[in-house]
């Protein structure tokens, strides 16, 4: 494959978080070899969706006509798929491509990893095998061009000399809850930090309940912190630029993506407890703590350092190794 432009299909159902992980691997691979990336969004419907992947006898028939039409040769050198409904198509890609496509499945496919060329689940899922590469959380990758562009689109730094601390707030999900009482308690902690030599950059997520978002917005206004919730009200999204600038981060415990974003930049990560939780997230938190990336927030911001965690590159390196023919 040396000198050859590698064609990569990033396959998902189109959900942002799922698709983003496939693109992270593709962008990491592009740092090592020339690549041509194509997005493929597959959204099957019908009776087959309720069946195990191995029982989908006509997977193309489950797709809208325009999506099925995109599943044809020339097949990619690398097929990177994510999400439950991509699995029946990943399982058949080896046959469709006559073994010419390297099939990579992200997350735990819940079937034998041997059905794919490479499987990349989070380590807390417990999947093991000769062709399995575990990640600490969700794979993430930001190119230097993306970072530079993001920095160029935010105002000149304010509060020079103050320590820049990013606050990333999730919210209510199946496993965690952000009640208004808990939001008030978090604001009280942030208020204590704001009185120190610290500049806060606060962002919420789509899961943040509206009363909590309003509370954090009001706090940011009165304390001089930066705040972002949505572009319609707050202007261009500064998320990536803030990550690139932050010297420390406070992150609620409910989002794998938020934690892996912070770890990508090697930022000391202070985890904020919410209500609820489960054993799977407990294992995730423990994994970040054991890698030296995170500690539970205790009210103070004691600095430390660790190597940035960039599991997407480890997967890209494994893909590259499998593309090289002896």
PDB file of C-alpha atoms in Angstrom:
ATOM      1  CA  UNK A   1       0.000   0.000   0.000  1.00  0.00           C
ATOM      2  CA  UNK A   2       3.031   2.282   0.143  1.00  0.00           C
ATOM      3  CA  UNK A   3       2.425   5.436  -1.897  1.00  0.00           C
ATOM      4  CA  UNK A   4      -1.175   4.375  -2.563  1.00  0.00           C
ATOM      5  CA  UNK A   5      -4.093   6.586  -1.559  1.00  0.00           C
ATOM      6  CA  UNK A   6      -6.153   4.506   0.846  1.00  0.00           C
ATOM      7  CA  UNK A   7      -9.918   4.685   0.355  1.00  0.00           C
ATOM      8  CA  UNK A   8     -11.814   4.678   3.656  1.00  0.00           C
ATOM      9  CA  UNK A   9     -15.559   4.362   4.140  1.00  0.00           C
ATOM     10  CA  UNK A  10     -16.854   5.653   7.497  1.00  0.00           C
ATOM     11  CA  UNK A  11     -20.091   3.774   8.113  1.00  0.00           C
ATOM     12  CA  UNK A  12     -22.779   4.630  10.675  1.00  0.00           C
ATOM     13  CA  UNK A  13     -26.477   5.367  11.000  1.00  0.00           C
ATOM     14  CA  UNK A  14     -25.705   9.094  10.866  1.00  0.00           C
ATOM     15  CA  UNK A  15     -25.902   9.833  14.584  1.00  0.00           C
ATOM     16  CA  UNK A  16     -23.250  12.443  15.342  1.00  0.00           C
ATOM     17  CA  UNK A  17     -21.506  10.649  18.204  1.00  0.00           C
ATOM     18  CA  UNK A  18     -21.422   7.315  16.352  1.00  0.00           C
ATOM     19  CA  UNK A  19     -20.199   8.799  13.075  1.00  0.00           C
ATOM     20  CA  UNK A  20     -17.642  10.970  14.845  1.00  0.00           C
ATOM     21  CA  UNK A  21     -15.808   7.907  16.144  1.00  0.00           C
ATOM     22  CA  UNK A  22     -15.406   6.427  12.662  1.00  0.00           C
ATOM     23  CA  UNK A  23     -14.087   9.764  11.394  1.00  0.00           C
ATOM     24  CA  UNK A  24     -11.630   9.949  14.290  1.00  0.00           C
ATOM     25  CA  UNK A  25      -9.997   6.709  13.124  1.00  0.00           C
ATOM     26  CA  UNK A  26      -9.985   7.846   9.500  1.00  0.00           C
ATOM     27  CA  UNK A  27      -8.410  11.200  10.372  1.00  0.00           C
ATOM     28  CA  UNK A  28      -5.786   9.516  12.536  1.00  0.00           C
ATOM     29  CA  UNK A  29      -4.998   7.168   9.642  1.00  0.00           C
ATOM     30  CA  UNK A  30      -4.685  10.186   7.333  1.00  0.00           C
ATOM     31  CA  UNK A  31      -1.803  11.398   9.513  1.00  0.00           C
ATOM     32  CA  UNK A  32       0.107   8.259   8.489  1.00  0.00           C
ATOM     33  CA  UNK A  33      -0.947   7.522   4.894  1.00  0.00           C
ATOM     34  CA  UNK A  34      -2.761   9.469   2.150  1.00  0.00           C
ATOM     35  CA  UNK A  35      -6.482   8.778   2.503  1.00  0.00           C
ATOM     36  CA  UNK A  36      -9.732   9.451   0.679  1.00  0.00           C
ATOM     37  CA  UNK A  37     -12.643   9.435   3.117  1.00  0.00           C
ATOM     38  CA  UNK A  38     -16.281   8.747   2.246  1.00  0.00           C
ATOM     39  CA  UNK A  39     -19.208   8.961   4.665  1.00  0.00           C
ATOM     40  CA  UNK A  40     -21.752   6.168   4.345  1.00  0.00           C
ATOM     41  CA  UNK A  41     -24.936   6.471   6.403  1.00  0.00           C
ATOM     42  CA  UNK A  42     -26.987   3.285   6.543  1.00  0.00           C
ATOM     43  CA  UNK A  43     -30.437   3.449   8.139  1.00  0.00           C
ATOM     44  CA  UNK A  44     -32.150   0.062   7.734  1.00  0.00           C
ATOM     45  CA  UNK A  45     -35.796  -0.479   8.633  1.00  0.00           C
ATOM     46  CA  UNK A  46     -38.240  -3.361   8.532  1.00  0.00           C
ATOM     47  CA  UNK A  47     -38.504  -6.775  10.150  1.00  0.00           C
ATOM     48  CA  UNK A  48     -34.783  -7.602   9.873  1.00  0.00           C
ATOM     49  CA  UNK A  49     -33.883  -4.825  12.314  1.00  0.00           C
ATOM     50  CA  UNK A  50     -35.294  -6.896  15.205  1.00  0.00           C
ATOM     51  CA  UNK A  51     -33.219  -9.956  14.258  1.00  0.00           C
ATOM     52  CA  UNK A  52     -29.646 -10.860  15.270  1.00  0.00           C
ATOM     53  CA  UNK A  53     -27.158  -9.629  12.631  1.00  0.00           C
ATOM     54  CA  UNK A  54     -26.393 -13.163  11.407  1.00  0.00           C
ATOM     55  CA  UNK A  55     -30.072 -13.671  10.474  1.00  0.00           C
ATOM     56  CA  UNK A  56     -30.291 -10.696   8.125  1.00  0.00           C
ATOM     57  CA  UNK A  57     -30.667 -12.611   4.858  1.00  0.00           C
ATOM     58  CA  UNK A  58     -31.202  -9.504   2.709  1.00  0.00           C
ATOM     59  CA  UNK A  59     -29.461  -6.586   4.435  1.00  0.00           C
ATOM     60  CA  UNK A  60     -29.499  -4.357   1.344  1.00  0.00           C
ATOM     61  CA  UNK A  61     -33.277  -4.760   1.072  1.00  0.00           C
ATOM     62  CA  UNK A  62     -33.668  -3.132   4.501  1.00  0.00           C
ATOM     63  CA  UNK A  63     -32.157   0.127   3.247  1.00  0.00           C
ATOM     64  CA  UNK A  64     -33.772   3.061   1.448  1.00  0.00           C
ATOM     65  CA  UNK A  65     -33.108   2.750  -2.289  1.00  0.00           C
ATOM     66  CA  UNK A  66     -30.562   5.575  -2.418  1.00  0.00           C
ATOM     67  CA  UNK A  67     -28.556   4.086   0.480  1.00  0.00           C
ATOM     68  CA  UNK A  68     -28.579   0.585  -0.994  1.00  0.00           C
ATOM     69  CA  UNK A  69     -27.342   2.042  -4.298  1.00  0.00           C
ATOM     70  CA  UNK A  70     -24.204   3.326  -2.581  1.00  0.00           C
ATOM     71  CA  UNK A  71     -23.272  -0.188  -1.446  1.00  0.00           C
ATOM     72  CA  UNK A  72     -21.477  -1.238  -4.598  1.00  0.00           C
ATOM     73  CA  UNK A  73     -17.983  -1.563  -6.046  1.00  0.00           C
ATOM     74  CA  UNK A  74     -15.412  -0.141  -6.174  1.00  0.00           C
ATOM     75  CA  UNK A  75     -15.183  -1.263  -2.547  1.00  0.00           C
ATOM     76  CA  UNK A  76     -12.992   0.607  -0.046  1.00  0.00           C
ATOM     77  CA  UNK A  77      -9.575  -0.448   1.161  1.00  0.00           C
ATOM     78  CA  UNK A  78     -10.827   0.147   4.712  1.00  0.00           C
ATOM     79  CA  UNK A  79     -14.394  -0.116   6.026  1.00  0.00           C
ATOM     80  CA  UNK A  80     -14.749   1.502   9.474  1.00  0.00           C
ATOM     81  CA  UNK A  81     -18.197   0.960  10.966  1.00  0.00           C
ATOM     82  CA  UNK A  82     -19.883   1.841  14.226  1.00  0.00           C
ATOM     83  CA  UNK A  83     -23.314   1.218  15.698  1.00  0.00           C
ATOM     84  CA  UNK A  84     -25.517  -1.862  16.047  1.00  0.00           C
ATOM     85  CA  UNK A  85     -27.224  -1.523  12.690  1.00  0.00           C
ATOM     86  CA  UNK A  86     -23.951  -1.381  10.781  1.00  0.00           C
ATOM     87  CA  UNK A  87     -22.980  -4.882  11.934  1.00  0.00           C
ATOM     88  CA  UNK A  88     -24.939  -6.931   9.323  1.00  0.00           C
ATOM     89  CA  UNK A  89     -23.223  -4.913   6.580  1.00  0.00           C
ATOM     90  CA  UNK A  90     -19.779  -5.197   8.160  1.00  0.00           C
ATOM     91  CA  UNK A  91     -20.229  -8.966   8.406  1.00  0.00           C
ATOM     92  CA  UNK A  92     -20.868  -9.184   4.662  1.00  0.00           C
ATOM     93  CA  UNK A  93     -18.257  -6.728   3.453  1.00  0.00           C
ATOM     94  CA  UNK A  94     -15.541  -9.378   3.295  1.00  0.00           C
ATOM     95  CA  UNK A  95     -17.697 -11.405   0.879  1.00  0.00           C
ATOM     96  CA  UNK A  96     -18.860  -8.429  -1.165  1.00  0.00           C
ATOM     97  CA  UNK A  97     -15.295  -7.209  -1.611  1.00  0.00           C
ATOM     98  CA  UNK A  98     -13.853 -10.710  -2.086  1.00  0.00           C
ATOM     99  CA  UNK A  99     -11.676 -10.104   0.952  1.00  0.00           C
ATOM    100  CA  UNK A 100     -10.153  -6.908  -0.432  1.00  0.00           C
ATOM    101  CA  UNK A 101     -11.676  -4.555   2.163  1.00  0.00           C
ATOM    102  CA  UNK A 102     -10.250  -4.436   5.682  1.00  0.00           C
ATOM    103  CA  UNK A 103     -13.308  -4.499   7.947  1.00  0.00           C
ATOM    104  CA  UNK A 104     -13.034  -2.565  11.215  1.00  0.00           C
ATOM    105  CA  UNK A 105     -15.895  -2.575  13.730  1.00  0.00           C
ATOM    106  CA  UNK A 106     -15.930  -0.095  16.609  1.00  0.00           C
ATOM    107  CA  UNK A 107     -17.513  -0.705  20.028  1.00  0.00           C
ATOM    108  CA  UNK A 108     -18.601  -4.160  21.217  1.00  0.00           C
ATOM    109  CA  UNK A 109     -20.369  -5.975  18.341  1.00  0.00           C
ATOM    110  CA  UNK A 110     -21.690  -8.607  20.787  1.00  0.00           C
ATOM    111  CA  UNK A 111     -20.758 -11.369  18.369  1.00  0.00           C
ATOM    112  CA  UNK A 112     -17.418 -13.068  17.794  1.00  0.00           C
ATOM    113  CA  UNK A 113     -14.657 -10.572  16.896  1.00  0.00           C
ATOM    114  CA  UNK A 114     -13.498 -13.145  14.338  1.00  0.00           C
ATOM    115  CA  UNK A 115     -16.330 -12.011  12.056  1.00  0.00           C
ATOM    116  CA  UNK A 116     -14.298  -8.844  11.415  1.00  0.00           C
ATOM    117  CA  UNK A 117     -10.675  -8.030  10.623  1.00  0.00           C
ATOM    118  CA  UNK A 118     -10.319  -5.668  13.563  1.00  0.00           C
ATOM    119  CA  UNK A 119     -12.578  -4.804  16.504  1.00  0.00           C
ATOM    120  CA  UNK A 120     -12.036  -1.729  18.714  1.00  0.00           C
ATOM    121  CA  UNK A 121     -14.271  -1.703  21.824  1.00  0.00           C
ATOM    122  CA  UNK A 122     -13.789   0.290  25.054  1.00  0.00           C
ATOM    123  CA  UNK A 123     -11.761  -1.722  27.553  1.00  0.00           C
ATOM    124  CA  UNK A 124     -14.545  -1.593  30.145  1.00  0.00           C
ATOM    125  CA  UNK A 125     -16.705  -3.758  27.809  1.00  0.00           C
ATOM    126  CA  UNK A 126     -14.369  -6.683  28.469  1.00  0.00           C
ATOM    127  CA  UNK A 127     -14.023  -7.876  24.842  1.00  0.00           C
ATOM    128  CA  UNK A 128     -10.758  -9.711  24.147  1.00  0.00           C
ATOM    129  CA  UNK A 129      -9.217 -11.419  21.110  1.00  0.00           C
ATOM    130  CA  UNK A 130      -6.219 -11.532  18.804  1.00  0.00           C
ATOM    131  CA  UNK A 131      -7.770  -8.924  16.518  1.00  0.00           C
ATOM    132  CA  UNK A 132      -9.164  -6.716  19.321  1.00  0.00           C
ATOM    133  CA  UNK A 133      -7.666  -3.333  20.232  1.00  0.00           C
ATOM    134  CA  UNK A 134      -9.266  -1.831  23.324  1.00  0.00           C
ATOM    135  CA  UNK A 135      -9.715   1.905  23.822  1.00  0.00           C
ATOM    136  CA  UNK A 136     -10.007   3.792  27.079  1.00  0.00           C
ATOM    137  CA  UNK A 137     -13.213   5.456  25.939  1.00  0.00           C
ATOM    138  CA  UNK A 138     -14.569   6.557  22.583  1.00  0.00           C
ATOM    139  CA  UNK A 139     -11.870   7.119  19.943  1.00  0.00           C
ATOM    140  CA  UNK A 140     -11.339  10.800  19.199  1.00  0.00           C
ATOM    141  CA  UNK A 141      -8.982  12.672  16.898  1.00  0.00           C
ATOM    142  CA  UNK A 142      -8.456  16.347  16.147  1.00  0.00           C
ATOM    143  CA  UNK A 143      -6.084  17.355  13.374  1.00  0.00           C
ATOM    144  CA  UNK A 144      -3.769  20.321  13.876  1.00  0.00           C
ATOM    145  CA  UNK A 145      -5.627  22.095  11.067  1.00  0.00           C
ATOM    146  CA  UNK A 146      -8.930  21.678  12.921  1.00  0.00           C
ATOM    147  CA  UNK A 147      -7.354  23.016  16.116  1.00  0.00           C
ATOM    148  CA  UNK A 148      -5.754  26.012  14.386  1.00  0.00           C
ATOM    149  CA  UNK A 149      -9.029  26.851  12.618  1.00  0.00           C
ATOM    150  CA  UNK A 150     -10.958  26.673  15.891  1.00  0.00           C
ATOM    151  CA  UNK A 151      -8.489  28.960  17.659  1.00  0.00           C
ATOM    152  CA  UNK A 152      -8.663  31.469  14.823  1.00  0.00           C
ATOM    153  CA  UNK A 153     -12.433  31.838  15.237  1.00  0.00           C
ATOM    154  CA  UNK A 154     -12.578  32.869  18.885  1.00  0.00           C
ATOM    155  CA  UNK A 155     -11.808  36.293  20.375  1.00  0.00           C
ATOM    156  CA  UNK A 156      -8.346  37.206  21.595  1.00  0.00           C
ATOM    157  CA  UNK A 157      -7.595  35.646  25.005  1.00  0.00           C
ATOM    158  CA  UNK A 158      -8.889  37.605  27.979  1.00  0.00           C
ATOM    159  CA  UNK A 159      -7.854  37.477  31.608  1.00  0.00           C
ATOM    160  CA  UNK A 160      -4.178  37.057  30.782  1.00  0.00           C
ATOM    161  CA  UNK A 161      -2.276  35.501  33.648  1.00  0.00           C
ATOM    162  CA  UNK A 162      -5.286  33.617  34.975  1.00  0.00           C
ATOM    163  CA  UNK A 163      -5.419  29.825  34.822  1.00  0.00           C
ATOM    164  CA  UNK A 164      -7.851  28.724  32.094  1.00  0.00           C
ATOM    165  CA  UNK A 165     -10.225  26.049  33.358  1.00  0.00           C
ATOM    166  CA  UNK A 166     -12.810  24.433  31.109  1.00  0.00           C
ATOM    167  CA  UNK A 167     -16.069  23.218  32.656  1.00  0.00           C
ATOM    168  CA  UNK A 168     -17.920  20.610  30.559  1.00  0.00           C
ATOM    169  CA  UNK A 169     -21.401  19.848  31.830  1.00  0.00           C
ATOM    170  CA  UNK A 170     -23.535  16.945  30.723  1.00  0.00           C
ATOM    171  CA  UNK A 171     -26.889  16.230  32.259  1.00  0.00           C
ATOM    172  CA  UNK A 172     -29.665  13.714  32.503  1.00  0.00           C
ATOM    173  CA  UNK A 173     -29.394  10.348  30.728  1.00  0.00           C
ATOM    174  CA  UNK A 174     -30.482   6.755  31.281  1.00  0.00           C
ATOM    175  CA  UNK A 175     -27.843   6.358  33.976  1.00  0.00           C
ATOM    176  CA  UNK A 176     -27.296   9.822  35.458  1.00  0.00           C
ATOM    177  CA  UNK A 177     -29.395  12.773  36.559  1.00  0.00           C
ATOM    178  CA  UNK A 178     -28.562  16.460  36.931  1.00  0.00           C
ATOM    179  CA  UNK A 179     -31.177  17.815  39.309  1.00  0.00           C
ATOM    180  CA  UNK A 180     -31.553  21.518  39.972  1.00  0.00           C
ATOM    181  CA  UNK A 181     -30.299  20.925  43.529  1.00  0.00           C
ATOM    182  CA  UNK A 182     -27.146  19.253  42.201  1.00  0.00           C
ATOM    183  CA  UNK A 183     -26.694  22.094  39.685  1.00  0.00           C
ATOM    184  CA  UNK A 184     -26.831  24.621  42.541  1.00  0.00           C
ATOM    185  CA  UNK A 185     -24.169  22.616  44.409  1.00  0.00           C
ATOM    186  CA  UNK A 186     -21.905  22.623  41.325  1.00  0.00           C
ATOM    187  CA  UNK A 187     -22.379  26.389  40.930  1.00  0.00           C
ATOM    188  CA  UNK A 188     -21.327  26.847  44.563  1.00  0.00           C
ATOM    189  CA  UNK A 189     -18.087  24.941  43.811  1.00  0.00           C
ATOM    190  CA  UNK A 190     -17.503  27.015  40.668  1.00  0.00           C
ATOM    191  CA  UNK A 191     -18.113  30.204  42.650  1.00  0.00           C
ATOM    192  CA  UNK A 192     -15.264  29.300  44.987  1.00  0.00           C
ATOM    193  CA  UNK A 193     -12.959  28.720  42.001  1.00  0.00           C
ATOM    194  CA  UNK A 194     -14.008  32.011  40.389  1.00  0.00           C
ATOM    195  CA  UNK A 195     -12.703  33.863  43.444  1.00  0.00           C
ATOM    196  CA  UNK A 196      -9.274  32.344  42.847  1.00  0.00           C
ATOM    197  CA  UNK A 197      -6.817  33.148  40.041  1.00  0.00           C
ATOM    198  CA  UNK A 198      -8.945  31.161  37.579  1.00  0.00           C
ATOM    199  CA  UNK A 199     -10.880  31.955  34.402  1.00  0.00           C
ATOM    200  CA  UNK A 200     -13.772  29.548  33.755  1.00  0.00           C
ATOM    201  CA  UNK A 201     -14.936  28.503  30.289  1.00  0.00           C
ATOM    202  CA  UNK A 202     -18.301  26.751  30.758  1.00  0.00           C
ATOM    203  CA  UNK A 203     -20.186  24.690  28.199  1.00  0.00           C
ATOM    204  CA  UNK A 204     -23.329  22.609  28.542  1.00  0.00           C
ATOM    205  CA  UNK A 205     -24.644  19.745  26.401  1.00  0.00           C
ATOM    206  CA  UNK A 206     -27.911  18.767  24.808  1.00  0.00           C
ATOM    207  CA  UNK A 207     -28.637  16.650  27.887  1.00  0.00           C
ATOM    208  CA  UNK A 208     -28.349  19.567  30.297  1.00  0.00           C
ATOM    209  CA  UNK A 209     -31.848  20.338  31.654  1.00  0.00           C
ATOM    210  CA  UNK A 210     -33.013  23.838  30.741  1.00  0.00           C
ATOM    211  CA  UNK A 211     -33.334  25.050  34.383  1.00  0.00           C
ATOM    212  CA  UNK A 212     -29.744  23.942  35.024  1.00  0.00           C
ATOM    213  CA  UNK A 213     -28.528  25.573  31.808  1.00  0.00           C
ATOM    214  CA  UNK A 214     -30.196  28.853  32.838  1.00  0.00           C
ATOM    215  CA  UNK A 215     -28.536  28.618  36.248  1.00  0.00           C
ATOM    216  CA  UNK A 216     -25.059  28.078  34.790  1.00  0.00           C
ATOM    217  CA  UNK A 217     -25.605  30.873  32.261  1.00  0.00           C
ATOM    218  CA  UNK A 218     -26.587  33.311  35.010  1.00  0.00           C
ATOM    219  CA  UNK A 219     -23.555  32.291  37.064  1.00  0.00           C
ATOM    220  CA  UNK A 220     -21.232  32.846  34.092  1.00  0.00           C
ATOM    221  CA  UNK A 221     -22.719  36.319  33.526  1.00  0.00           C
ATOM    222  CA  UNK A 222     -22.258  37.419  37.117  1.00  0.00           C
ATOM    223  CA  UNK A 223     -18.803  35.867  37.596  1.00  0.00           C
ATOM    224  CA  UNK A 224     -17.196  36.934  34.302  1.00  0.00           C
ATOM    225  CA  UNK A 225     -16.859  33.380  33.001  1.00  0.00           C
ATOM    226  CA  UNK A 226     -17.220  32.459  29.325  1.00  0.00           C
ATOM    227  CA  UNK A 227     -20.344  30.428  28.523  1.00  0.00           C
ATOM    228  CA  UNK A 228     -21.624  28.421  25.571  1.00  0.00           C
ATOM    229  CA  UNK A 229     -24.823  26.404  25.203  1.00  0.00           C
ATOM    230  CA  UNK A 230     -25.925  26.874  21.587  1.00  0.00           C
ATOM    231  CA  UNK A 231     -24.895  28.825  18.509  1.00  0.00           C
ATOM    232  CA  UNK A 232     -28.249  30.557  18.067  1.00  0.00           C
ATOM    233  CA  UNK A 233     -27.798  32.409  21.341  1.00  0.00           C
ATOM    234  CA  UNK A 234     -24.061  32.279  22.045  1.00  0.00           C
ATOM    235  CA  UNK A 235     -22.406  32.497  18.615  1.00  0.00           C
ATOM    236  CA  UNK A 236     -19.826  30.091  17.109  1.00  0.00           C
ATOM    237  CA  UNK A 237     -19.083  26.986  19.150  1.00  0.00           C
ATOM    238  CA  UNK A 238     -15.772  27.490  21.021  1.00  0.00           C
ATOM    239  CA  UNK A 239     -15.571  23.893  22.324  1.00  0.00           C
ATOM    240  CA  UNK A 240     -12.447  22.782  20.452  1.00  0.00           C
ATOM    241  CA  UNK A 241     -10.662  26.108  20.958  1.00  0.00           C
ATOM    242  CA  UNK A 242     -11.346  25.976  24.697  1.00  0.00           C
ATOM    243  CA  UNK A 243      -9.998  22.416  24.847  1.00  0.00           C
ATOM    244  CA  UNK A 244      -6.835  23.565  23.091  1.00  0.00           C
ATOM    245  CA  UNK A 245      -6.387  26.405  25.621  1.00  0.00           C
ATOM    246  CA  UNK A 246      -7.454  24.756  28.878  1.00  0.00           C
ATOM    247  CA  UNK A 247      -4.936  24.075  31.629  1.00  0.00           C
ATOM    248  CA  UNK A 248      -7.428  22.050  33.675  1.00  0.00           C
ATOM    249  CA  UNK A 249     -10.944  20.710  33.141  1.00  0.00           C
ATOM    250  CA  UNK A 250     -13.963  19.899  35.269  1.00  0.00           C
ATOM    251  CA  UNK A 251     -16.129  17.266  33.585  1.00  0.00           C
ATOM    252  CA  UNK A 252     -19.365  15.680  34.738  1.00  0.00           C
ATOM    253  CA  UNK A 253     -19.107  11.917  35.007  1.00  0.00           C
ATOM    254  CA  UNK A 254     -21.849  11.049  32.507  1.00  0.00           C
ATOM    255  CA  UNK A 255     -20.190  11.274  29.075  1.00  0.00           C
ATOM    256  CA  UNK A 256     -17.489   9.064  27.586  1.00  0.00           C
ATOM    257  CA  UNK A 257     -17.004  11.516  24.712  1.00  0.00           C
ATOM    258  CA  UNK A 258     -16.401  14.490  27.004  1.00  0.00           C
ATOM    259  CA  UNK A 259     -13.822  12.560  28.996  1.00  0.00           C
ATOM    260  CA  UNK A 260     -11.959  11.307  25.925  1.00  0.00           C
ATOM    261  CA  UNK A 261     -11.931  14.807  24.414  1.00  0.00           C
ATOM    262  CA  UNK A 262     -10.178  16.142  27.511  1.00  0.00           C
ATOM    263  CA  UNK A 263      -7.767  13.188  27.651  1.00  0.00           C
ATOM    264  CA  UNK A 264      -6.840  13.696  23.977  1.00  0.00           C
ATOM    265  CA  UNK A 265      -5.257  17.012  24.973  1.00  0.00           C
ATOM    266  CA  UNK A 266      -3.650  15.648  28.150  1.00  0.00           C
ATOM    267  CA  UNK A 267      -5.593  18.100  30.325  1.00  0.00           C
ATOM    268  CA  UNK A 268      -5.831  17.243  34.058  1.00  0.00           C
ATOM    269  CA  UNK A 269      -9.431  16.104  34.380  1.00  0.00           C
ATOM    270  CA  UNK A 270     -11.484  16.603  37.558  1.00  0.00           C
ATOM    271  CA  UNK A 271     -14.617  14.461  37.482  1.00  0.00           C
ATOM    272  CA  UNK A 272     -17.826  15.960  38.898  1.00  0.00           C
ATOM    273  CA  UNK A 273     -20.309  13.541  40.418  1.00  0.00           C
ATOM    274  CA  UNK A 274     -23.954  13.556  39.367  1.00  0.00           C
ATOM    275  CA  UNK A 275     -26.834  11.529  40.754  1.00  0.00           C
ATOM    276  CA  UNK A 276     -27.153   7.914  39.623  1.00  0.00           C
ATOM    277  CA  UNK A 277     -24.569   5.845  37.774  1.00  0.00           C
ATOM    278  CA  UNK A 278     -23.851   2.192  37.021  1.00  0.00           C
ATOM    279  CA  UNK A 279     -21.079  -0.399  37.090  1.00  0.00           C
ATOM    280  CA  UNK A 280     -20.047   0.224  33.472  1.00  0.00           C
ATOM    281  CA  UNK A 281     -19.418   3.912  34.100  1.00  0.00           C
ATOM    282  CA  UNK A 282     -17.672   3.023  37.365  1.00  0.00           C
ATOM    283  CA  UNK A 283     -15.216   0.906  35.353  1.00  0.00           C
ATOM    284  CA  UNK A 284     -14.740   3.752  32.870  1.00  0.00           C
ATOM    285  CA  UNK A 285     -13.961   6.266  35.615  1.00  0.00           C
ATOM    286  CA  UNK A 286     -11.536   3.826  37.235  1.00  0.00           C
ATOM    287  CA  UNK A 287      -9.764   3.306  33.909  1.00  0.00           C
ATOM    288  CA  UNK A 288      -9.224   7.051  33.428  1.00  0.00           C
ATOM    289  CA  UNK A 289      -8.036   7.425  37.020  1.00  0.00           C
ATOM    290  CA  UNK A 290      -5.630   4.482  36.721  1.00  0.00           C
ATOM    291  CA  UNK A 291      -4.154   5.997  33.535  1.00  0.00           C
ATOM    292  CA  UNK A 292      -3.457   9.193  35.471  1.00  0.00           C
ATOM    293  CA  UNK A 293      -5.885  11.250  33.387  1.00  0.00           C
ATOM    294  CA  UNK A 294      -8.596  11.909  35.970  1.00  0.00           C
ATOM    295  CA  UNK A 295      -9.326  12.448  39.643  1.00  0.00           C
ATOM    296  CA  UNK A 296     -12.586  13.090  41.446  1.00  0.00           C
ATOM    297  CA  UNK A 297     -13.130  16.808  42.014  1.00  0.00           C
ATOM    298  CA  UNK A 298     -12.649  17.685  45.681  1.00  0.00           C
ATOM    299  CA  UNK A 299     -12.994  21.461  45.415  1.00  0.00           C
ATOM    300  CA  UNK A 300      -9.375  22.195  44.524  1.00  0.00           C
ATOM    301  CA  UNK A 301      -7.407  22.190  41.261  1.00  0.00           C
ATOM    302  CA  UNK A 302      -4.110  20.563  42.142  1.00  0.00           C
ATOM    303  CA  UNK A 303      -2.101  20.361  38.896  1.00  0.00           C
ATOM    304  CA  UNK A 304      -0.600  17.167  37.480  1.00  0.00           C
ATOM    305  CA  UNK A 305       0.403  15.898  34.034  1.00  0.00           C
ATOM    306  CA  UNK A 306       0.058  12.754  31.914  1.00  0.00           C
ATOM    307  CA  UNK A 307       0.639  11.674  28.337  1.00  0.00           C
ATOM    308  CA  UNK A 308      -2.317  12.586  26.075  1.00  0.00           C
ATOM    309  CA  UNK A 309      -4.510   9.549  25.427  1.00  0.00           C
ATOM    310  CA  UNK A 310      -4.917   9.052  21.693  1.00  0.00           C
ATOM    311  CA  UNK A 311      -6.317   5.577  21.166  1.00  0.00           C
ATOM    312  CA  UNK A 312      -7.521   6.500  17.674  1.00  0.00           C
ATOM    313  CA  UNK A 313      -3.900   6.527  16.532  1.00  0.00           C
ATOM    314  CA  UNK A 314      -3.298   3.052  17.994  1.00  0.00           C
ATOM    315  CA  UNK A 315      -6.215   1.771  15.899  1.00  0.00           C
ATOM    316  CA  UNK A 316      -4.915   3.631  12.839  1.00  0.00           C
ATOM    317  CA  UNK A 317      -1.489   2.042  13.308  1.00  0.00           C
ATOM    318  CA  UNK A 318      -3.093  -1.410  13.509  1.00  0.00           C
ATOM    319  CA  UNK A 319      -5.024  -0.697  10.309  1.00  0.00           C
ATOM    320  CA  UNK A 320      -1.881   0.467   8.546  1.00  0.00           C
ATOM    321  CA  UNK A 321       0.008  -2.644   9.651  1.00  0.00           C
ATOM    322  CA  UNK A 322      -2.724  -4.856   8.184  1.00  0.00           C
ATOM    323  CA  UNK A 323      -2.737  -2.923   4.903  1.00  0.00           C
ATOM    324  CA  UNK A 324       0.949  -3.513   4.292  1.00  0.00           C
ATOM    325  CA  UNK A 325       1.414  -6.669   2.264  1.00  0.00           C
ATOM    326  CA  UNK A 326       4.650  -8.658   2.799  1.00  0.00           C
TER     327      UNK A 326
END
